[in-house]
mmCIF file of C-alpha atoms in Angstrom:
data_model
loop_
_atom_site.group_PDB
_atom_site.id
_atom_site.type_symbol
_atom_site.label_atom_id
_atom_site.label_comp_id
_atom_site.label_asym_id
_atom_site.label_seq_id
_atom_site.Cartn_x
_atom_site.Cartn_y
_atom_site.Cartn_z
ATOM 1 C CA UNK A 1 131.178 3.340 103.178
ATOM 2 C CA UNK A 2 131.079 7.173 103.690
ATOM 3 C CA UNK A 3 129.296 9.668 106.265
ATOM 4 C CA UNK A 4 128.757 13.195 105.538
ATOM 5 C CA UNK A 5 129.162 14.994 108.562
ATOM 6 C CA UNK A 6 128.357 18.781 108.768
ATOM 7 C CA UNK A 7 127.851 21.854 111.808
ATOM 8 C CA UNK A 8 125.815 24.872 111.202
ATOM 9 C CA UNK A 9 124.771 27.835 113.634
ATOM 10 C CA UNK A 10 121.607 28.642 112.044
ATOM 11 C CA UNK A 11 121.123 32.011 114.307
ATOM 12 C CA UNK A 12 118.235 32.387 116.426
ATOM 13 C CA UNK A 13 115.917 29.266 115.550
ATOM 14 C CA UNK A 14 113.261 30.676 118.124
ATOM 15 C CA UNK A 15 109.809 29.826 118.726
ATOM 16 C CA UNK A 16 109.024 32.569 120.805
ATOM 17 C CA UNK A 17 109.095 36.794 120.605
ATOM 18 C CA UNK A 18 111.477 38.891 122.419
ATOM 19 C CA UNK A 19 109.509 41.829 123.844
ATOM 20 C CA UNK A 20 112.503 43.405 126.070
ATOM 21 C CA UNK A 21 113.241 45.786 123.871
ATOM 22 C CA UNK A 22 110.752 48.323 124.777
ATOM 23 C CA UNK A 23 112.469 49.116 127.819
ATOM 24 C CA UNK A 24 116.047 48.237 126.744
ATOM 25 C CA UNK A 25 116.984 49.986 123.595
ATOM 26 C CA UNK A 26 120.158 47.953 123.160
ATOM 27 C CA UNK A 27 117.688 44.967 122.119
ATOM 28 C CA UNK A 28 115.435 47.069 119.811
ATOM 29 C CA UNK A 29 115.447 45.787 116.210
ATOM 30 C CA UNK A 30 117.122 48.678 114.000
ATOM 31 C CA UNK A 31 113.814 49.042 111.956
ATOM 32 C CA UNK A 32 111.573 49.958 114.496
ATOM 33 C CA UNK A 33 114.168 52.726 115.692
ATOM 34 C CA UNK A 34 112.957 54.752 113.057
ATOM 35 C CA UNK A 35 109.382 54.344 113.991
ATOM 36 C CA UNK A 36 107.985 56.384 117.356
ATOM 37 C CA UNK A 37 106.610 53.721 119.653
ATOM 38 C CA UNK A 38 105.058 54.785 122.297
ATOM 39 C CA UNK A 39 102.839 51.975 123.309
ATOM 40 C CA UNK A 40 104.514 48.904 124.675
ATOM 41 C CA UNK A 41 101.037 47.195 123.333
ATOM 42 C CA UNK A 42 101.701 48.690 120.071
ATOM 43 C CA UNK A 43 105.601 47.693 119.820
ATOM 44 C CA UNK A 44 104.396 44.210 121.163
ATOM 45 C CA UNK A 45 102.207 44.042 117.795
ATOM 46 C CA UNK A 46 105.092 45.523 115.747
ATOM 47 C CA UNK A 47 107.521 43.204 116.459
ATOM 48 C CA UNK A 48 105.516 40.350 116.139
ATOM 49 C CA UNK A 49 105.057 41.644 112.617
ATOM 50 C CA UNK A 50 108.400 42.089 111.501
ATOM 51 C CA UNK A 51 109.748 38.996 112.804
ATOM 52 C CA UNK A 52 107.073 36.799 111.079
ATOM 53 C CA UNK A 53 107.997 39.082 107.898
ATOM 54 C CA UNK A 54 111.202 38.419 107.869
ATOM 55 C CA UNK A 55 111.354 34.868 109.413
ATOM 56 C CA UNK A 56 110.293 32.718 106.227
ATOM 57 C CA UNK A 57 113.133 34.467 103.864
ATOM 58 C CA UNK A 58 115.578 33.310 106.113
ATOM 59 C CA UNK A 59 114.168 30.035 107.149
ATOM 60 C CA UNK A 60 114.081 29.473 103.174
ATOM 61 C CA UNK A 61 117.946 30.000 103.040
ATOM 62 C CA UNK A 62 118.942 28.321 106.118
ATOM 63 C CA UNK A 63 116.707 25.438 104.199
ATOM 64 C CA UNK A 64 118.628 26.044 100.983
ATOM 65 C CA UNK A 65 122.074 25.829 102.925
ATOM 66 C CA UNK A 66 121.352 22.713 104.898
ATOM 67 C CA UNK A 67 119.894 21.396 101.209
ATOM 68 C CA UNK A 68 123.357 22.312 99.578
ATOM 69 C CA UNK A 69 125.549 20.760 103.165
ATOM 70 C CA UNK A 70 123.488 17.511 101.939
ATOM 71 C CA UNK A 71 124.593 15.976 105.219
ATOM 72 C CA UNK A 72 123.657 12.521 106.716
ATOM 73 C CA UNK A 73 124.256 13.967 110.160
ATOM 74 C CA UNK A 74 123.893 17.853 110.732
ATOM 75 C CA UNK A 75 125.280 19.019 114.028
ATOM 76 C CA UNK A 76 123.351 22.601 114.600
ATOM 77 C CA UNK A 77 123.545 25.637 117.182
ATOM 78 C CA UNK A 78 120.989 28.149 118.450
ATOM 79 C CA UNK A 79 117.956 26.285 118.386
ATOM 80 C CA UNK A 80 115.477 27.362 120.481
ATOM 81 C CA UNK A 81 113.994 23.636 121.289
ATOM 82 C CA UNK A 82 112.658 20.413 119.663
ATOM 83 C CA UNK A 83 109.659 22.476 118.835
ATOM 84 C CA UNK A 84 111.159 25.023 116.786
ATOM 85 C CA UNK A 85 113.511 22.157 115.467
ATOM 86 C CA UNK A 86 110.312 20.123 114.496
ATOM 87 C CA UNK A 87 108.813 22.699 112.569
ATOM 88 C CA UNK A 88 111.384 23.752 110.527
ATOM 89 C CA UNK A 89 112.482 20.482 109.372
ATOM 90 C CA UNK A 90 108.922 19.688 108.361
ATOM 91 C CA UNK A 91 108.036 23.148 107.514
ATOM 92 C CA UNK A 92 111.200 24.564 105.466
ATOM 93 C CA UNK A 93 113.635 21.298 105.040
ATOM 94 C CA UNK A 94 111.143 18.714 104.242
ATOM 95 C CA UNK A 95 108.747 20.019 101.905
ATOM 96 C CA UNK A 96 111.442 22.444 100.181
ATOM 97 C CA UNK A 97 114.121 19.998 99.878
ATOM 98 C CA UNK A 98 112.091 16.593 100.115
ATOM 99 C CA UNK A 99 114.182 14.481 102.150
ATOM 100 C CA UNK A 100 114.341 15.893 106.156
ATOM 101 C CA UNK A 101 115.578 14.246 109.209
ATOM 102 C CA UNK A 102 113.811 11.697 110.945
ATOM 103 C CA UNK A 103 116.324 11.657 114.177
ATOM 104 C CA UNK A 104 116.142 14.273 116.113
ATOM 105 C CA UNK A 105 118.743 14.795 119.140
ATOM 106 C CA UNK A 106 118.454 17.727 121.861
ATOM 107 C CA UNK A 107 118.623 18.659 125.661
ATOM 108 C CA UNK A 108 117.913 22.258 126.791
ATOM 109 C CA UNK A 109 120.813 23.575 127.951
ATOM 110 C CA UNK A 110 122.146 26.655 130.124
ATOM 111 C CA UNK A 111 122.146 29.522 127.866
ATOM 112 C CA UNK A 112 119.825 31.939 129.320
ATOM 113 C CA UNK A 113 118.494 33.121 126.011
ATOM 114 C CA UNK A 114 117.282 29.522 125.439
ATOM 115 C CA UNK A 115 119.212 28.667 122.390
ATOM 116 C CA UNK A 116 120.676 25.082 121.857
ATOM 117 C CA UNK A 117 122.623 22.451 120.493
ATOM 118 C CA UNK A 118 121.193 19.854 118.578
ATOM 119 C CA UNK A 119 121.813 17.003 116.042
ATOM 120 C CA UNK A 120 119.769 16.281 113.112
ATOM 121 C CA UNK A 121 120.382 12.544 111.726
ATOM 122 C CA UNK A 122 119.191 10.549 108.836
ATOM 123 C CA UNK A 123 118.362 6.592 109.487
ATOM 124 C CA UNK A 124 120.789 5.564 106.732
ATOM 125 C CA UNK A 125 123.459 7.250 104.947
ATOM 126 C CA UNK A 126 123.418 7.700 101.323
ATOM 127 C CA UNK A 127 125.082 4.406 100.684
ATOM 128 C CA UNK A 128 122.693 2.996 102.842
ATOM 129 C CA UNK A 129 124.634 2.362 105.815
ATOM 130 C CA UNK A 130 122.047 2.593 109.290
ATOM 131 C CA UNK A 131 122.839 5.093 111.578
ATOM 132 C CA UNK A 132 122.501 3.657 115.232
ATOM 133 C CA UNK A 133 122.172 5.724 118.248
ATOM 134 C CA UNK A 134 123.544 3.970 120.996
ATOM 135 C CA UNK A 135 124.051 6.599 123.748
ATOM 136 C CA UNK A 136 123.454 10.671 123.872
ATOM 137 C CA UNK A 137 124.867 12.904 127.449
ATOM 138 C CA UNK A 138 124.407 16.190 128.102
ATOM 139 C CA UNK A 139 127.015 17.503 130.136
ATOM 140 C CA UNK A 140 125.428 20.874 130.594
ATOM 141 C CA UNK A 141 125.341 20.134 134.025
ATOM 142 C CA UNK A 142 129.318 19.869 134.448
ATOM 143 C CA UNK A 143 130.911 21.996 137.112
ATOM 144 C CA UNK A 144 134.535 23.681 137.045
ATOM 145 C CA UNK A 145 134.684 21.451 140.221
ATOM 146 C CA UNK A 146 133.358 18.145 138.761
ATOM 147 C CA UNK A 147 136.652 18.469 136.569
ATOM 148 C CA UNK A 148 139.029 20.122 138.125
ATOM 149 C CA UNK A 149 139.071 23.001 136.093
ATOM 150 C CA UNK A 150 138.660 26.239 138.561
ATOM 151 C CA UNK A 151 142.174 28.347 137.822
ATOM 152 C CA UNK A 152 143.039 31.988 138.873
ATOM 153 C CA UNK A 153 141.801 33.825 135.254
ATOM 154 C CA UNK A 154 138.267 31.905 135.583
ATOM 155 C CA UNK A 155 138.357 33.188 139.240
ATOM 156 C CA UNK A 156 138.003 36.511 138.299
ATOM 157 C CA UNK A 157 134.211 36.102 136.431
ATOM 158 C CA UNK A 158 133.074 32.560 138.118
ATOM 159 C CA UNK A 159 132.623 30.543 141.222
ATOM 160 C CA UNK A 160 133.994 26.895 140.795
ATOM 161 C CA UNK A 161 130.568 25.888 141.378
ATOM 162 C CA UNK A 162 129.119 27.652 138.086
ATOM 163 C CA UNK A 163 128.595 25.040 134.713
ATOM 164 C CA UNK A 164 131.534 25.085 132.394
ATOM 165 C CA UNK A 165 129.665 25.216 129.369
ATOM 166 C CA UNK A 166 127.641 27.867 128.411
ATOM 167 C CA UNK A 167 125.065 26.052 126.310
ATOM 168 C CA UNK A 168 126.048 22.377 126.492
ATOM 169 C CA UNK A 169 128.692 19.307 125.609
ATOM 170 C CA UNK A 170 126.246 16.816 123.876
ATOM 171 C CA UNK A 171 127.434 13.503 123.663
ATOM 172 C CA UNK A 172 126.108 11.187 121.062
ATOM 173 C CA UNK A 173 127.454 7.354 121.012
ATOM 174 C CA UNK A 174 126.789 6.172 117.188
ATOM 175 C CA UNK A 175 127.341 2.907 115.171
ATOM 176 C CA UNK A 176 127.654 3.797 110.709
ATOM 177 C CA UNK A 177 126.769 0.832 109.384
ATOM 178 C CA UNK A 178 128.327 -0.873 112.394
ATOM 179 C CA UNK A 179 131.069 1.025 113.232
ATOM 180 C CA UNK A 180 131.631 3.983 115.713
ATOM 181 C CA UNK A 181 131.613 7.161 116.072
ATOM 182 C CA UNK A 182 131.490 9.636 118.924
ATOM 183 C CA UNK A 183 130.140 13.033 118.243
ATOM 184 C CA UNK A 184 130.597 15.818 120.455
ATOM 185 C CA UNK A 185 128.258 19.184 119.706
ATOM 186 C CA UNK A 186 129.045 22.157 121.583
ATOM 187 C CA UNK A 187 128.393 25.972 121.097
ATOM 188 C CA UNK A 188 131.204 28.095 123.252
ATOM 189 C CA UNK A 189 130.762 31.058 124.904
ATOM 190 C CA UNK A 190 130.520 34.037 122.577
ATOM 191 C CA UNK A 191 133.452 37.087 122.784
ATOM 192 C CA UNK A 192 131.487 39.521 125.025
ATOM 193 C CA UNK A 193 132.234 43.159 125.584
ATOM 194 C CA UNK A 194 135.210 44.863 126.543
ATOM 195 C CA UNK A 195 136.696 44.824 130.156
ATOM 196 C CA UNK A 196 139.585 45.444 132.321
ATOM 197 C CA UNK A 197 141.663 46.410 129.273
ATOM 198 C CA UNK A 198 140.904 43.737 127.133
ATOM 199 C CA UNK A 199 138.626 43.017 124.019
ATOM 200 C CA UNK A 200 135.810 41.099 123.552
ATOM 201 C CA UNK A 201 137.670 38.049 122.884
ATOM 202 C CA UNK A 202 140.414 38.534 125.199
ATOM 203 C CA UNK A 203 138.479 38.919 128.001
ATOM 204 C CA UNK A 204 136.286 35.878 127.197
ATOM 205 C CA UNK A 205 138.452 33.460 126.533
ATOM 206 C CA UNK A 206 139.136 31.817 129.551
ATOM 207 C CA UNK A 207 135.799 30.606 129.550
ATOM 208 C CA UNK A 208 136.266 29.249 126.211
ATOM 209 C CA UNK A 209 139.277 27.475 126.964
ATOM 210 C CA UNK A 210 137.665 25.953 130.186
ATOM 211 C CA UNK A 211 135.107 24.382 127.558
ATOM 212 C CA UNK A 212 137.628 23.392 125.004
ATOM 213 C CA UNK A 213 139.776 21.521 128.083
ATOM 214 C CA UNK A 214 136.267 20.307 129.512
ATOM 215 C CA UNK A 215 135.329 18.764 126.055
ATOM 216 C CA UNK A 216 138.763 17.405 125.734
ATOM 217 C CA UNK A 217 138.702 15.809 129.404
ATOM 218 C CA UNK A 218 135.032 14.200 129.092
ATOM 219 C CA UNK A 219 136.997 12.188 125.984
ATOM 220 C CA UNK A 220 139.800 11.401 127.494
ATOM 221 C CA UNK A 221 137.815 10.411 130.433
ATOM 222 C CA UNK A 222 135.603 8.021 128.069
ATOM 223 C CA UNK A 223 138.484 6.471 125.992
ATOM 224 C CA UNK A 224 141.488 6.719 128.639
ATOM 225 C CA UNK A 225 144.017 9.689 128.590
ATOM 226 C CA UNK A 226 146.904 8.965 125.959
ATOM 227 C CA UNK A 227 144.303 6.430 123.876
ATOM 228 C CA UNK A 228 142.094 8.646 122.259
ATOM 229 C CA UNK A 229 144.079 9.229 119.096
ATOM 230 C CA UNK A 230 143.034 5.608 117.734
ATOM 231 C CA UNK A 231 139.254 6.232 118.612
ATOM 232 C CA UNK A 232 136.848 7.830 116.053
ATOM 233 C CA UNK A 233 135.555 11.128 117.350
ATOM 234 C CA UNK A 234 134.250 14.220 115.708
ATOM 235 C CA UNK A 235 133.898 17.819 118.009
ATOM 236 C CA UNK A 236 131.798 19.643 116.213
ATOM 237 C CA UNK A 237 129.966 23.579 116.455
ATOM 238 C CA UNK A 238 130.213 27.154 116.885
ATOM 239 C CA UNK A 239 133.145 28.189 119.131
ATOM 240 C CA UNK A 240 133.137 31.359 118.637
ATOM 241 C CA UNK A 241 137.085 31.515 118.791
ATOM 242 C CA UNK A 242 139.981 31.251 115.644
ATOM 243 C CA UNK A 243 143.535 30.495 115.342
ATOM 244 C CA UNK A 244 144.161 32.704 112.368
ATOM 245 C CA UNK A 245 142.354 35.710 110.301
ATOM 246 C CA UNK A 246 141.994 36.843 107.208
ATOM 247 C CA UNK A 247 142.491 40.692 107.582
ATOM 248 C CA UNK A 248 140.028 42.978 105.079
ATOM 249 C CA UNK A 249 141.899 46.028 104.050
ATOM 250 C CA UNK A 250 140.272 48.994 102.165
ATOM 251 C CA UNK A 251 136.520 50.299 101.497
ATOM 252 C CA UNK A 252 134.030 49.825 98.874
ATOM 253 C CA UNK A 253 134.669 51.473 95.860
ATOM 254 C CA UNK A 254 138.241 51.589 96.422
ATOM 255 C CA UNK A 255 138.969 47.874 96.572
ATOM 256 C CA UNK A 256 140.384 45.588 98.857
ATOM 257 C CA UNK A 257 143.125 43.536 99.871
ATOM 258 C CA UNK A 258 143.041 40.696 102.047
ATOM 259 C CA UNK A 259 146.324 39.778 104.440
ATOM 260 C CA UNK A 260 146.635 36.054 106.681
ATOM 261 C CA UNK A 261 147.834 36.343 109.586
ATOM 262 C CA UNK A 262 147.764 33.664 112.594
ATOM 263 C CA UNK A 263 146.601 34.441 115.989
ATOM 264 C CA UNK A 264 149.390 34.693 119.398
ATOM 265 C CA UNK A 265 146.749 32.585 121.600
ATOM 266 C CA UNK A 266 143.059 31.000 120.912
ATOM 267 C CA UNK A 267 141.290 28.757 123.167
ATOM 268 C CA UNK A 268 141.286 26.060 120.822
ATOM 269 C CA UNK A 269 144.978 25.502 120.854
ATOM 270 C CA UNK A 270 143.649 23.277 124.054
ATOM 271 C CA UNK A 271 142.991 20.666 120.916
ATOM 272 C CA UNK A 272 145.740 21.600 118.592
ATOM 273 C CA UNK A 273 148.782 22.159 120.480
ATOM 274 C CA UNK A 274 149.832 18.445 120.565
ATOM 275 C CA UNK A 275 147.541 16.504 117.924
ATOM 276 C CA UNK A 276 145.024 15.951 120.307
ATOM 277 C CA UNK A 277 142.366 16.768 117.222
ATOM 278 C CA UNK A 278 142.567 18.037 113.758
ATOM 279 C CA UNK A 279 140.886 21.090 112.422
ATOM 280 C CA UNK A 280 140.343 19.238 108.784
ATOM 281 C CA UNK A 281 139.456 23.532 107.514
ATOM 282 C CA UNK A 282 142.984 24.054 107.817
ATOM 283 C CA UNK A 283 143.613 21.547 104.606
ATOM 284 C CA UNK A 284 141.635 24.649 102.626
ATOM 285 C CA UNK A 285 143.949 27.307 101.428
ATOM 286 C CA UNK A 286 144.326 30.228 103.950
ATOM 287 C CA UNK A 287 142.563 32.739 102.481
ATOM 288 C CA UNK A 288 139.778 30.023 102.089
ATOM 289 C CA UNK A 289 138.967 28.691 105.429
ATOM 290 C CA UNK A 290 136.938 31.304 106.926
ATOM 291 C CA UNK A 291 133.330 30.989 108.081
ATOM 292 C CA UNK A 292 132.034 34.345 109.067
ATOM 293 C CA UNK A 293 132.839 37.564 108.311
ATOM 294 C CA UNK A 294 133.351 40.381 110.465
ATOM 295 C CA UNK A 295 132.758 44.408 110.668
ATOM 296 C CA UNK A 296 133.002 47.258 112.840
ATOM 297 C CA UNK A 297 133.479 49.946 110.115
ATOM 298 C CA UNK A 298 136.086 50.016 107.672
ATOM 299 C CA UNK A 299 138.762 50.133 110.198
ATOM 300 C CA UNK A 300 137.813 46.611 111.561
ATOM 301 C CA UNK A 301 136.610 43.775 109.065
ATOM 302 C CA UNK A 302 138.154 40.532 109.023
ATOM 303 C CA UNK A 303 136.853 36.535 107.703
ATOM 304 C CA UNK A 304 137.552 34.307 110.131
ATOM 305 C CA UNK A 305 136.576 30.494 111.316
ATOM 306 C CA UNK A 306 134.180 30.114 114.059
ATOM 307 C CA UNK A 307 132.350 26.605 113.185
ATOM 308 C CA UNK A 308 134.623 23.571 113.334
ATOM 309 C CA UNK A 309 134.631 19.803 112.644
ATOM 310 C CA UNK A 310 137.430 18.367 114.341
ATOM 311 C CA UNK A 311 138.555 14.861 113.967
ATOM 312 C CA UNK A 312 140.365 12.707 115.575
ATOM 313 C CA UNK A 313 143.947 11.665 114.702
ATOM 314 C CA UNK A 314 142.638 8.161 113.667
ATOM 315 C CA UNK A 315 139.729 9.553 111.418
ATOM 316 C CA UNK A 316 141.859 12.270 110.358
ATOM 317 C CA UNK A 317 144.299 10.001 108.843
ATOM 318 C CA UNK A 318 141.758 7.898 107.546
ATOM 319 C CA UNK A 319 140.724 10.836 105.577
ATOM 320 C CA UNK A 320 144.298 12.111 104.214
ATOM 321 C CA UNK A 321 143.619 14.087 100.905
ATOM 322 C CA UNK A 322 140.106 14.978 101.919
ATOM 323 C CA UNK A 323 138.823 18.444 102.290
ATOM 324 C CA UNK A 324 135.607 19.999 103.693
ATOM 325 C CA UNK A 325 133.473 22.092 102.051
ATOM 326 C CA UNK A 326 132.128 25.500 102.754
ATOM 327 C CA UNK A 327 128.408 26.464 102.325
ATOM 328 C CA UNK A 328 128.554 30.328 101.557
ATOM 329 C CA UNK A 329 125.735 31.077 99.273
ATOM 330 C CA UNK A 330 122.964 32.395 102.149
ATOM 331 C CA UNK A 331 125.833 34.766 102.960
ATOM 332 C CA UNK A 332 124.314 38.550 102.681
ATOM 333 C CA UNK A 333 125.692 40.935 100.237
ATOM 334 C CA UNK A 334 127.951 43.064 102.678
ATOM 335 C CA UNK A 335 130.217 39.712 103.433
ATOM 336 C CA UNK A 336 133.487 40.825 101.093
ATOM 337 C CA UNK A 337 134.794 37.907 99.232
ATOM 338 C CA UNK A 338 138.420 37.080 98.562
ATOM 339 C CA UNK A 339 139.244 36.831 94.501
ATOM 340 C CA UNK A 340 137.898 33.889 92.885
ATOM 341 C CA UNK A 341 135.729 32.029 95.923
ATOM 342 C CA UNK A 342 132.477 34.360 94.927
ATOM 343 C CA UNK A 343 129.055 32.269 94.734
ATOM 344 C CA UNK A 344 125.855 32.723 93.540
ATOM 345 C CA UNK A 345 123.721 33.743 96.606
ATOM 346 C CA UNK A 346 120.155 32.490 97.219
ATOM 347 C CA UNK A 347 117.427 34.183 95.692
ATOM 348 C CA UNK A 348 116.174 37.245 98.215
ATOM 349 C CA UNK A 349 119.129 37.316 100.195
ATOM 350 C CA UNK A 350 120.014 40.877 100.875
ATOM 351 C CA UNK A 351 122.502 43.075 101.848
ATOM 352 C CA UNK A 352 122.712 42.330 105.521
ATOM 353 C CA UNK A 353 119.494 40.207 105.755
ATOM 354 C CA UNK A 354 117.908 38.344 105.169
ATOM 355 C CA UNK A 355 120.341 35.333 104.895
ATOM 356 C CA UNK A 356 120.791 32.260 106.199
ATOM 357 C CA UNK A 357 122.653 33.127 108.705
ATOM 358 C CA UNK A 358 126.012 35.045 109.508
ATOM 359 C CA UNK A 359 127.850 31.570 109.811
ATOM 360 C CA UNK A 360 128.627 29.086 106.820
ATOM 361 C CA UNK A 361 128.038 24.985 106.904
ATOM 362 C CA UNK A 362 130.808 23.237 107.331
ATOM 363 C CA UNK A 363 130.107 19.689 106.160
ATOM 364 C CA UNK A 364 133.012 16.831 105.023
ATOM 365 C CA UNK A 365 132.946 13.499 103.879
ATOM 366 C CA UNK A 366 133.938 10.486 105.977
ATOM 367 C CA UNK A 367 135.580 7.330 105.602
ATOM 368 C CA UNK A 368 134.896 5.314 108.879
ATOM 369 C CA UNK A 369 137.823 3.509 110.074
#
């Protein structure tokens, strides 16, 4: 029997208008920038407008992706809440596609913009096999404290009180057709602003690896430390960190070359460093692994992996020869693609939007051991 698995940040699945920025420019749409708003009635009534514009073209292709992922279990991020989650999959999934998601999986978590994980499942895979839930945790709750986890870099940004993860760890206990599998959906904190002297990404990442260590001590805490490599476990999401980029050289009209090169640190080396989990992208060729691209002007672009299914050593093994596939057609125009792994892109998409989103569906096939 076989599982298709598959993680997608869909960006922004909200049910609800962001009026804030009125007051704070930083949080202005670009369109309505152009447009002299003096009325916060009036830019209430205006941005209600454009987002309902522009929401069904991009619902359509975050439809079309999903459609394309063709996934018995979808593990998603940034969704607002079961609302929002409920009407797209009847609104956009099910009556474009014809087959949604009966089983529906998510706790509100702590991200103060409201966005969430959740898991979409089918009863039965495609072979038929049911798909049981037995168990699903939340661990948004978690402290630094409640694992141990407080060190001197998280000291300088948190209390050892504060939750560890910035959205949530959802746990979901399932039986395919019998046999298990342990999902674990998370969605890390994103690479914030520059401080102290360092990046974005720099300066974020200890909170990052605090998740990644908290993720990988809430499985070793299930299955016993030093047995987990003969379980069957999948982490899945967004985690907004890589191990290696794809550097994007040049400017339009002039061409492009594209150089590899492998990151010095990344919180997820708390999963890699000894075997712990495998990143099954990595079996893709390295200019092919990439899930997002990136772009601060011409002297900054890179492609890089941000949304991850990562196996366990058993399942991993039990999958030898398999690779995951990519979704990259609701990418928008201005994402530069290496030679040869071009795609037709969904009807409407445009330059920078609409799309589906910014990230790309991972999604694999599974043998369950």
């Amino acid at each position: 029997m076989s599982l298709r698995l598959a993680t997608f940040n869909v960006e922004n699945l909200l049910t609800r208008f962001d009026f804030t920025g009125f007051r704070n420019q930083l949080r202005q749409d670009r369109v309505i920038k152009l447009f002299e708003v003096n009325s916060e009635g009036v830019y209430q009534q205006l941005e209600q407008a454009r987002v309902i514009a522009a929401t069904d073209d991009t619902r359509q292709m975050t439809a079309l992706a999903i459609a394309d992922a063709d996934a018995d279990i979808l593990c998603l991020q940034e969704i607002d809440n079961m609302a929002a989650l409920q009407a797209f999959e009847y609104g956009y999934l099910f009556r474009m596609v014809g087959n949604g998601y009966r089983q529906k999986y998510l706790v509100e978590g702590n991200d103060s913009r409201g966005i969430d994980v959740a898991v979409l499942m089918r009863e039965k895979t495609r072979d038929g096999q049911a798909i049981e839930v037995r168990d699903v945790r939340s661990h948004a709750m978690t402290t630094y404290r409640d694992l141990d986890l407080f060190d001197e870099e998280l000291a300088l940004t948190k209390r050892v009180d504060d939750k560890i993860f910035k959205r949530d760890c959802l746990e979901l206990d399932l039986l395919i057709g019998g046999r298990p599998l342990s999902l674990y959906v998370v969605h890390f904190k994103s690479m914030g602003n520059a401080r102290d002297g360092l990046d974005g990404r720099q300066s974020t990442m200890p909170i990052r690896r605090a998740e990644a260590r908290a993720v990988r001590r809430i499985i070793e805490d299930r299955f016993g430390a030093g047995h987990t490599g003969k379980k069957s476990f999948a982490i899945c999401g967004d985690m907004n960190d890589y191990q290696e980029r794809v550097d994007v050289i040049g400017r339009r009209g002039a061409g492009y070359r594209f150089e590899h090169q492998d990151e010095a640190e990344s919180a997820l080396d708390v999963f890699s460093h000894d075997g712990f989990a495998e990143n099954v992208v990595r079996r893709r060729a390295a200019l092919d692994r990439w899930t997002l691209y990136h772009a601060r002007g011409p002297q900054e672009q890179w492609l890089c992996q941000l949304d991850y299914l990562w196996l366990s050593p058993d399942l991993a093994a039990h999958n030898t020869g398999r690779l995951p596939d990519i979704i990259r057609s609701g990418q928008p125009y201005r994402t530069i693609f290496p030679p040869g792994q071009e795609v037709e892109r969904y009807p409407r998409t445009g330059w920078d939007r609409p799309k589906a989103s910014d990230h790309c569906p991972v999604v694999m096939t599974l043998d369950l051991p």
